[in-house]
């Protein structure tokens, strides 16, 4: 039964738009907690490259799903759905509103609409596919997916290695197309959901991305990646900011070239995030700098 007094505030937007600062200020203002829907801030070993909240920020508001698992372990959207829904049931016993924020559209969708139950796959298959990305490139994976599941090939983001690897894992483990397991049926949740999107002008967002990457490098991103090279084939590291520097260490590409690629690929990632989010017509969009309007909109829904 739908509990109209319980509200999940989903604050979303592209990387570097300002979700962290805004969500923390909002949480403090309305007296609630934050669930992170960032598929990389989950990992304990990945700090600088994932732009985790600072220690001061984490101490100011209770956060969940940050520093949750090790990169040595697997964690996916289906697991996140199960863990997040279980946590929300407990939190809503004492909170009328909870914030879910992040840029991982798949993780947000898993909590809000459910996730299809997929068959388990053998770990060695994922290792082989990760190795394939490193040695043969992403195009090899896209060609393989087109062979195994042409239907999913038509709709998947072909620039996203995590999606390609997960789909191929299922294809190769089950002998069936990944698309055959996707029901696309939304789960009914027993709480209300308010989608709030924040964005900035493209030039402003891209400048923030470039400055953030420069700051990450100053803070020690290169050394952070050096420290996790032993896990370079793991799915957790097949992500922007890490894969480019892994190539710097493994393939001996120029460091400045690697940094340039991080900026370029992060901008492309932000564009893909917005494309994903804009498919959801329930999102009300605001300029990230228009905090009074954002807070007023959210508070009006809390008080309804």
Protein backbone atom coordinates (compact mmCIF):
# COMPACT_ATOMS: atom_id res chain seq x y z
CA UNK A 1 0.00 0.00 0.00
CA UNK A 2 1.37 3.40 -1.03
CA UNK A 3 2.40 5.55 1.91
CA UNK A 4 1.74 9.10 0.74
CA UNK A 5 3.59 10.57 3.72
CA UNK A 6 6.91 8.98 2.76
CA UNK A 7 8.90 10.71 0.03
CA UNK A 8 12.07 9.69 -1.79
CA UNK A 9 13.68 12.83 -3.21
CA UNK A 10 15.77 11.82 -6.22
CA UNK A 11 18.30 14.57 -6.91
CA UNK A 12 20.07 13.78 -10.16
CA UNK A 13 22.16 15.36 -12.88
CA UNK A 14 25.39 15.02 -14.85
CA UNK A 15 28.80 14.64 -13.27
CA UNK A 16 30.36 17.82 -11.80
CA UNK A 17 27.05 19.73 -11.88
CA UNK A 18 27.04 20.23 -8.09
CA UNK A 19 24.84 17.44 -6.72
CA UNK A 20 27.02 16.73 -3.68
CA UNK A 21 26.98 20.24 -2.21
CA UNK A 22 23.31 20.76 -2.97
CA UNK A 23 22.18 17.42 -1.54
CA UNK A 24 24.13 17.96 1.68
CA UNK A 25 22.71 21.45 2.17
CA UNK A 26 19.21 20.13 1.45
CA UNK A 27 19.64 17.19 3.86
CA UNK A 28 20.76 19.51 6.64
CA UNK A 29 17.92 21.92 5.92
CA UNK A 30 15.14 19.31 6.08
CA UNK A 31 16.84 17.04 8.64
CA UNK A 32 17.33 13.83 6.69
CA UNK A 33 19.96 11.44 5.31
CA UNK A 34 21.48 10.74 1.89
CA UNK A 35 21.69 7.55 -0.14
CA UNK A 36 24.40 7.74 -2.80
CA UNK A 37 23.46 6.37 -6.22
CA UNK A 38 27.01 6.52 -7.55
CA UNK A 39 28.23 3.16 -8.81
CA UNK A 40 31.89 4.02 -8.12
CA UNK A 41 31.74 5.89 -4.79
CA UNK A 42 30.68 2.54 -3.37
CA UNK A 43 34.27 1.30 -3.54
CA UNK A 44 36.55 1.90 -0.58
CA UNK A 45 39.74 2.18 -2.64
CA UNK A 46 38.40 4.73 -5.15
CA UNK A 47 38.38 8.19 -3.60
CA UNK A 48 39.90 10.97 -5.67
CA UNK A 49 38.72 9.79 -9.09
CA UNK A 50 35.14 9.29 -7.90
CA UNK A 51 34.87 12.78 -6.35
CA UNK A 52 33.59 11.42 -3.04
CA UNK A 53 32.28 13.88 -0.47
CA UNK A 54 35.00 15.11 1.87
CA UNK A 55 35.35 13.81 5.42
CA UNK A 56 33.81 17.07 6.68
CA UNK A 57 30.82 16.66 4.35
CA UNK A 58 30.34 13.01 5.34
CA UNK A 59 30.40 13.99 9.00
CA UNK A 60 27.85 16.75 8.49
CA UNK A 61 25.16 14.45 7.06
CA UNK A 62 24.72 10.69 7.34
CA UNK A 63 25.53 9.04 3.99
CA UNK A 64 24.87 5.48 2.85
CA UNK A 65 26.49 3.50 0.02
CA UNK A 66 29.82 5.28 0.16
CA UNK A 67 32.89 3.15 1.00
CA UNK A 68 30.63 0.11 1.10
CA UNK A 69 32.61 -2.59 -0.74
CA UNK A 70 36.12 -3.36 -1.99
CA UNK A 71 37.03 -3.27 -5.67
CA UNK A 72 38.02 -6.91 -5.22
CA UNK A 73 34.31 -7.74 -4.93
CA UNK A 74 31.46 -7.51 -7.42
CA UNK A 75 28.55 -5.15 -6.85
CA UNK A 76 25.86 -4.33 -9.38
CA UNK A 77 22.58 -2.47 -9.82
CA UNK A 78 20.49 -5.50 -8.86
CA UNK A 79 22.34 -5.81 -5.55
CA UNK A 80 22.03 -2.06 -5.00
CA UNK A 81 18.27 -2.25 -5.52
CA UNK A 82 17.93 -4.97 -2.89
CA UNK A 83 20.17 -3.19 -0.37
CA UNK A 84 18.67 0.27 -0.94
CA UNK A 85 15.04 -0.84 -0.72
CA UNK A 86 15.78 -2.77 2.49
CA UNK A 87 17.48 0.32 3.95
CA UNK A 88 14.65 2.65 2.90
CA UNK A 89 12.12 0.49 4.74
CA UNK A 90 14.09 1.09 7.93
CA UNK A 91 14.76 4.78 7.30
CA UNK A 92 11.12 5.56 6.57
CA UNK A 93 10.20 4.34 10.04
CA UNK A 94 11.70 7.57 11.39
CA UNK A 95 12.04 9.83 8.31
CA UNK A 96 9.27 11.28 6.18
CA UNK A 97 11.71 12.20 3.39
CA UNK A 98 15.01 10.68 2.28
CA UNK A 99 17.38 11.89 -0.45
CA UNK A 100 18.75 9.62 -3.17
CA UNK A 101 21.39 11.39 -5.24
CA UNK A 102 23.94 10.50 -7.88
CA UNK A 103 24.68 10.28 -11.56
CA UNK A 104 24.34 6.54 -12.13
CA UNK A 105 21.07 6.31 -14.03
CA UNK A 106 20.98 2.53 -13.83
CA UNK A 107 21.27 2.60 -10.03
CA UNK A 108 18.60 5.29 -9.67
CA UNK A 109 16.28 3.37 -11.96
CA UNK A 110 16.87 0.17 -9.99
CA UNK A 111 15.63 1.82 -6.77
CA UNK A 112 12.72 3.67 -8.35
CA UNK A 113 11.47 1.10 -10.85
CA UNK A 114 13.11 -2.22 -10.01
CA UNK A 115 15.67 -4.30 -11.82
CA UNK A 116 15.22 -7.39 -13.93
CA UNK A 117 16.43 -10.64 -12.36
CA UNK A 118 19.39 -11.80 -14.43
CA UNK A 119 21.15 -15.17 -14.34
CA UNK A 120 24.45 -15.49 -12.48
CA UNK A 121 27.56 -15.53 -14.62
CA UNK A 122 30.93 -17.15 -14.13
CA UNK A 123 33.64 -14.75 -12.82
CA UNK A 124 36.09 -15.95 -15.45
CA UNK A 125 33.79 -14.67 -18.20
CA UNK A 126 33.90 -11.15 -16.78
CA UNK A 127 37.69 -11.40 -16.51
CA UNK A 128 37.92 -12.45 -20.14
CA UNK A 129 35.71 -9.58 -21.27
CA UNK A 130 37.67 -7.03 -19.24
CA UNK A 131 40.88 -8.39 -20.74
CA UNK A 132 39.29 -8.09 -24.18
CA UNK A 133 38.62 -4.37 -23.61
CA UNK A 134 42.26 -3.80 -22.65
CA UNK A 135 43.80 -5.82 -25.48
CA UNK A 136 41.35 -5.53 -28.38
CA UNK A 137 39.43 -2.38 -27.60
CA UNK A 138 35.79 -1.50 -27.07
CA UNK A 139 34.83 -2.00 -30.72
CA UNK A 140 35.55 -5.71 -30.39
CA UNK A 141 32.96 -5.93 -27.61
CA UNK A 142 30.36 -4.03 -29.62
CA UNK A 143 30.84 -6.39 -32.57
CA UNK A 144 30.49 -9.40 -30.27
CA UNK A 145 27.31 -8.00 -28.73
CA UNK A 146 25.86 -7.40 -32.20
CA UNK A 147 26.41 -11.09 -32.92
CA UNK A 148 24.98 -12.34 -29.61
CA UNK A 149 22.12 -9.87 -29.09
CA UNK A 150 21.36 -7.57 -32.06
CA UNK A 151 18.19 -6.32 -30.34
CA UNK A 152 20.02 -4.96 -27.27
CA UNK A 153 22.85 -3.73 -29.52
CA UNK A 154 20.39 -1.27 -31.11
CA UNK A 155 19.52 0.45 -27.82
CA UNK A 156 22.54 0.13 -25.51
CA UNK A 157 25.10 2.91 -25.04
CA UNK A 158 27.91 1.43 -27.16
CA UNK A 159 30.46 3.71 -25.46
CA UNK A 160 29.71 2.28 -22.00
CA UNK A 161 31.99 -0.74 -21.31
CA UNK A 162 30.16 -1.71 -18.11
CA UNK A 163 26.84 -2.13 -19.96
CA UNK A 164 28.48 -4.08 -22.78
CA UNK A 165 30.35 -6.37 -20.40
CA UNK A 166 27.27 -7.07 -18.29
CA UNK A 167 25.15 -7.89 -21.34
CA UNK A 168 27.82 -10.14 -22.81
CA UNK A 169 28.30 -11.90 -19.48
CA UNK A 170 24.66 -12.90 -19.55
CA UNK A 171 24.76 -13.89 -23.23
CA UNK A 172 27.85 -16.06 -22.83
CA UNK A 173 26.81 -17.61 -19.50
CA UNK A 174 23.21 -18.41 -20.39
CA UNK A 175 23.40 -18.97 -24.11
CA UNK A 176 20.47 -16.56 -24.47
CA UNK A 177 20.33 -12.90 -25.54
CA UNK A 178 20.54 -10.42 -22.70
CA UNK A 179 17.43 -8.69 -24.05
CA UNK A 180 15.38 -11.85 -23.43
CA UNK A 181 15.74 -11.31 -19.66
CA UNK A 182 14.65 -7.66 -19.71
CA UNK A 183 10.97 -7.38 -18.79
CA UNK A 184 11.00 -3.56 -18.46
CA UNK A 185 8.13 -3.84 -15.95
CA UNK A 186 8.28 -1.24 -13.17
CA UNK A 187 8.07 -2.41 -9.58
CA UNK A 188 5.51 -0.63 -7.42
CA UNK A 189 7.13 1.10 -4.45
CA UNK A 190 5.37 1.86 -1.17
CA UNK A 191 6.62 5.46 -1.11
CA UNK A 192 6.28 8.56 -3.28
CA UNK A 193 9.13 9.56 -5.60
CA UNK A 194 10.02 13.15 -6.47
CA UNK A 195 12.51 13.52 -9.34
CA UNK A 196 14.56 16.73 -9.27
CA UNK A 197 17.12 17.27 -12.03
CA UNK A 198 19.85 19.90 -11.93
CA UNK A 199 21.89 21.06 -14.89
CA UNK A 200 24.05 23.97 -16.08
CA UNK A 201 24.85 25.61 -19.39
CA UNK A 202 27.03 23.26 -21.42
CA UNK A 203 30.06 25.57 -21.47
CA UNK A 204 29.81 26.08 -17.71
CA UNK A 205 29.46 22.34 -17.04
CA UNK A 206 32.39 21.44 -19.29
CA UNK A 207 34.58 24.06 -17.61
CA UNK A 208 33.69 22.58 -14.21
CA UNK A 209 34.60 19.12 -15.50
CA UNK A 210 37.98 20.31 -16.79
CA UNK A 211 38.78 22.10 -13.52
CA UNK A 212 37.69 19.08 -11.48
CA UNK A 213 40.02 16.77 -13.43
CA UNK A 214 42.94 19.17 -12.91
CA UNK A 215 42.16 19.26 -9.18
CA UNK A 216 41.98 15.46 -9.00
CA UNK A 217 45.42 15.20 -10.57
CA UNK A 218 46.79 17.72 -8.05
CA UNK A 219 45.22 15.72 -5.20
CA UNK A 220 47.01 12.53 -6.29
CA UNK A 221 44.79 10.72 -8.79
CA UNK A 222 47.79 9.25 -10.63
CA UNK A 223 49.10 7.69 -7.41
CA UNK A 224 45.62 6.45 -6.51
CA UNK A 225 45.43 4.57 -9.80
CA UNK A 226 48.97 3.24 -9.35
CA UNK A 227 47.84 1.77 -6.02
CA UNK A 228 45.02 -0.26 -7.60
CA UNK A 229 46.79 -1.48 -10.74
CA UNK A 230 46.64 -5.05 -9.45
CA UNK A 231 42.86 -4.85 -10.01
CA UNK A 232 43.06 -3.24 -13.46
CA UNK A 233 40.92 -5.98 -15.04
CA UNK A 234 38.12 -5.63 -12.47
CA UNK A 235 34.85 -4.07 -13.55
CA UNK A 236 35.14 -1.32 -10.93
CA UNK A 237 38.10 0.18 -12.78
CA UNK A 238 36.55 0.14 -16.25
CA UNK A 239 35.43 3.70 -15.74
CA UNK A 240 36.41 7.22 -16.75
CA UNK A 241 39.38 8.59 -14.84
CA UNK A 242 40.80 5.17 -14.09
CA UNK A 243 40.92 3.39 -17.43
CA UNK A 244 42.83 6.28 -19.04
CA UNK A 245 45.50 6.25 -16.34
CA UNK A 246 45.67 2.45 -16.42
CA UNK A 247 46.54 2.87 -20.10
CA UNK A 248 49.18 5.42 -19.06
CA UNK A 249 50.82 2.82 -16.82
CA UNK A 250 50.25 -0.27 -18.96
CA UNK A 251 50.50 1.08 -22.51
CA UNK A 252 52.95 3.89 -21.67
CA UNK A 253 50.85 6.63 -23.27
CA UNK A 254 51.83 10.18 -22.39
CA UNK A 255 50.49 11.43 -19.03
CA UNK A 256 49.22 14.70 -20.49
CA UNK A 257 47.43 12.72 -23.19
CA UNK A 258 45.82 10.55 -20.51
CA UNK A 259 44.64 13.64 -18.59
CA UNK A 260 43.25 15.16 -21.80
CA UNK A 261 41.37 11.90 -22.46
CA UNK A 262 39.92 11.92 -18.94
CA UNK A 263 38.50 15.40 -19.56
CA UNK A 264 37.19 14.46 -22.99
CA UNK A 265 35.63 11.19 -21.84
CA UNK A 266 34.11 12.83 -18.75
CA UNK A 267 32.43 15.43 -20.95
CA UNK A 268 31.10 12.64 -23.15
CA UNK A 269 29.92 10.78 -20.07
CA UNK A 270 28.03 13.87 -18.86
CA UNK A 271 26.31 14.08 -22.24
CA UNK A 272 25.28 10.41 -22.02
CA UNK A 273 23.96 10.93 -18.49
CA UNK A 274 21.73 13.77 -19.67
CA UNK A 275 20.48 11.69 -22.59
CA UNK A 276 19.54 8.91 -20.16
CA UNK A 277 17.85 11.21 -17.64
CA UNK A 278 15.86 13.13 -20.25
CA UNK A 279 14.01 9.96 -21.15
CA UNK A 280 12.26 10.27 -17.78
CA UNK A 281 9.44 12.80 -18.23
CA UNK A 282 8.73 12.84 -14.48
CA UNK A 283 11.90 14.85 -13.78
CA UNK A 284 11.49 18.55 -13.02
CA UNK A 285 14.63 20.35 -14.15
CA UNK A 286 16.34 23.37 -12.56
CA UNK A 287 19.50 25.33 -13.11
CA UNK A 288 21.96 24.14 -10.46
CA UNK A 289 22.55 27.72 -9.35
CA UNK A 290 18.89 28.38 -8.62
CA UNK A 291 18.93 26.91 -5.10
CA UNK A 292 15.95 28.87 -3.67
CA UNK A 293 13.63 27.58 -6.39
CA UNK A 294 14.92 24.01 -5.96
CA UNK A 295 14.46 24.04 -2.19
CA UNK A 296 11.04 25.67 -2.40
CA UNK A 297 9.88 23.06 -4.94
CA UNK A 298 11.05 20.17 -2.78
CA UNK A 299 9.67 21.57 0.48
CA UNK A 300 6.26 22.11 -1.06
CA UNK A 301 6.14 18.42 -1.95
CA UNK A 302 7.31 17.38 1.51
CA UNK A 303 4.54 19.42 3.11
CA UNK A 304 1.76 18.21 0.84
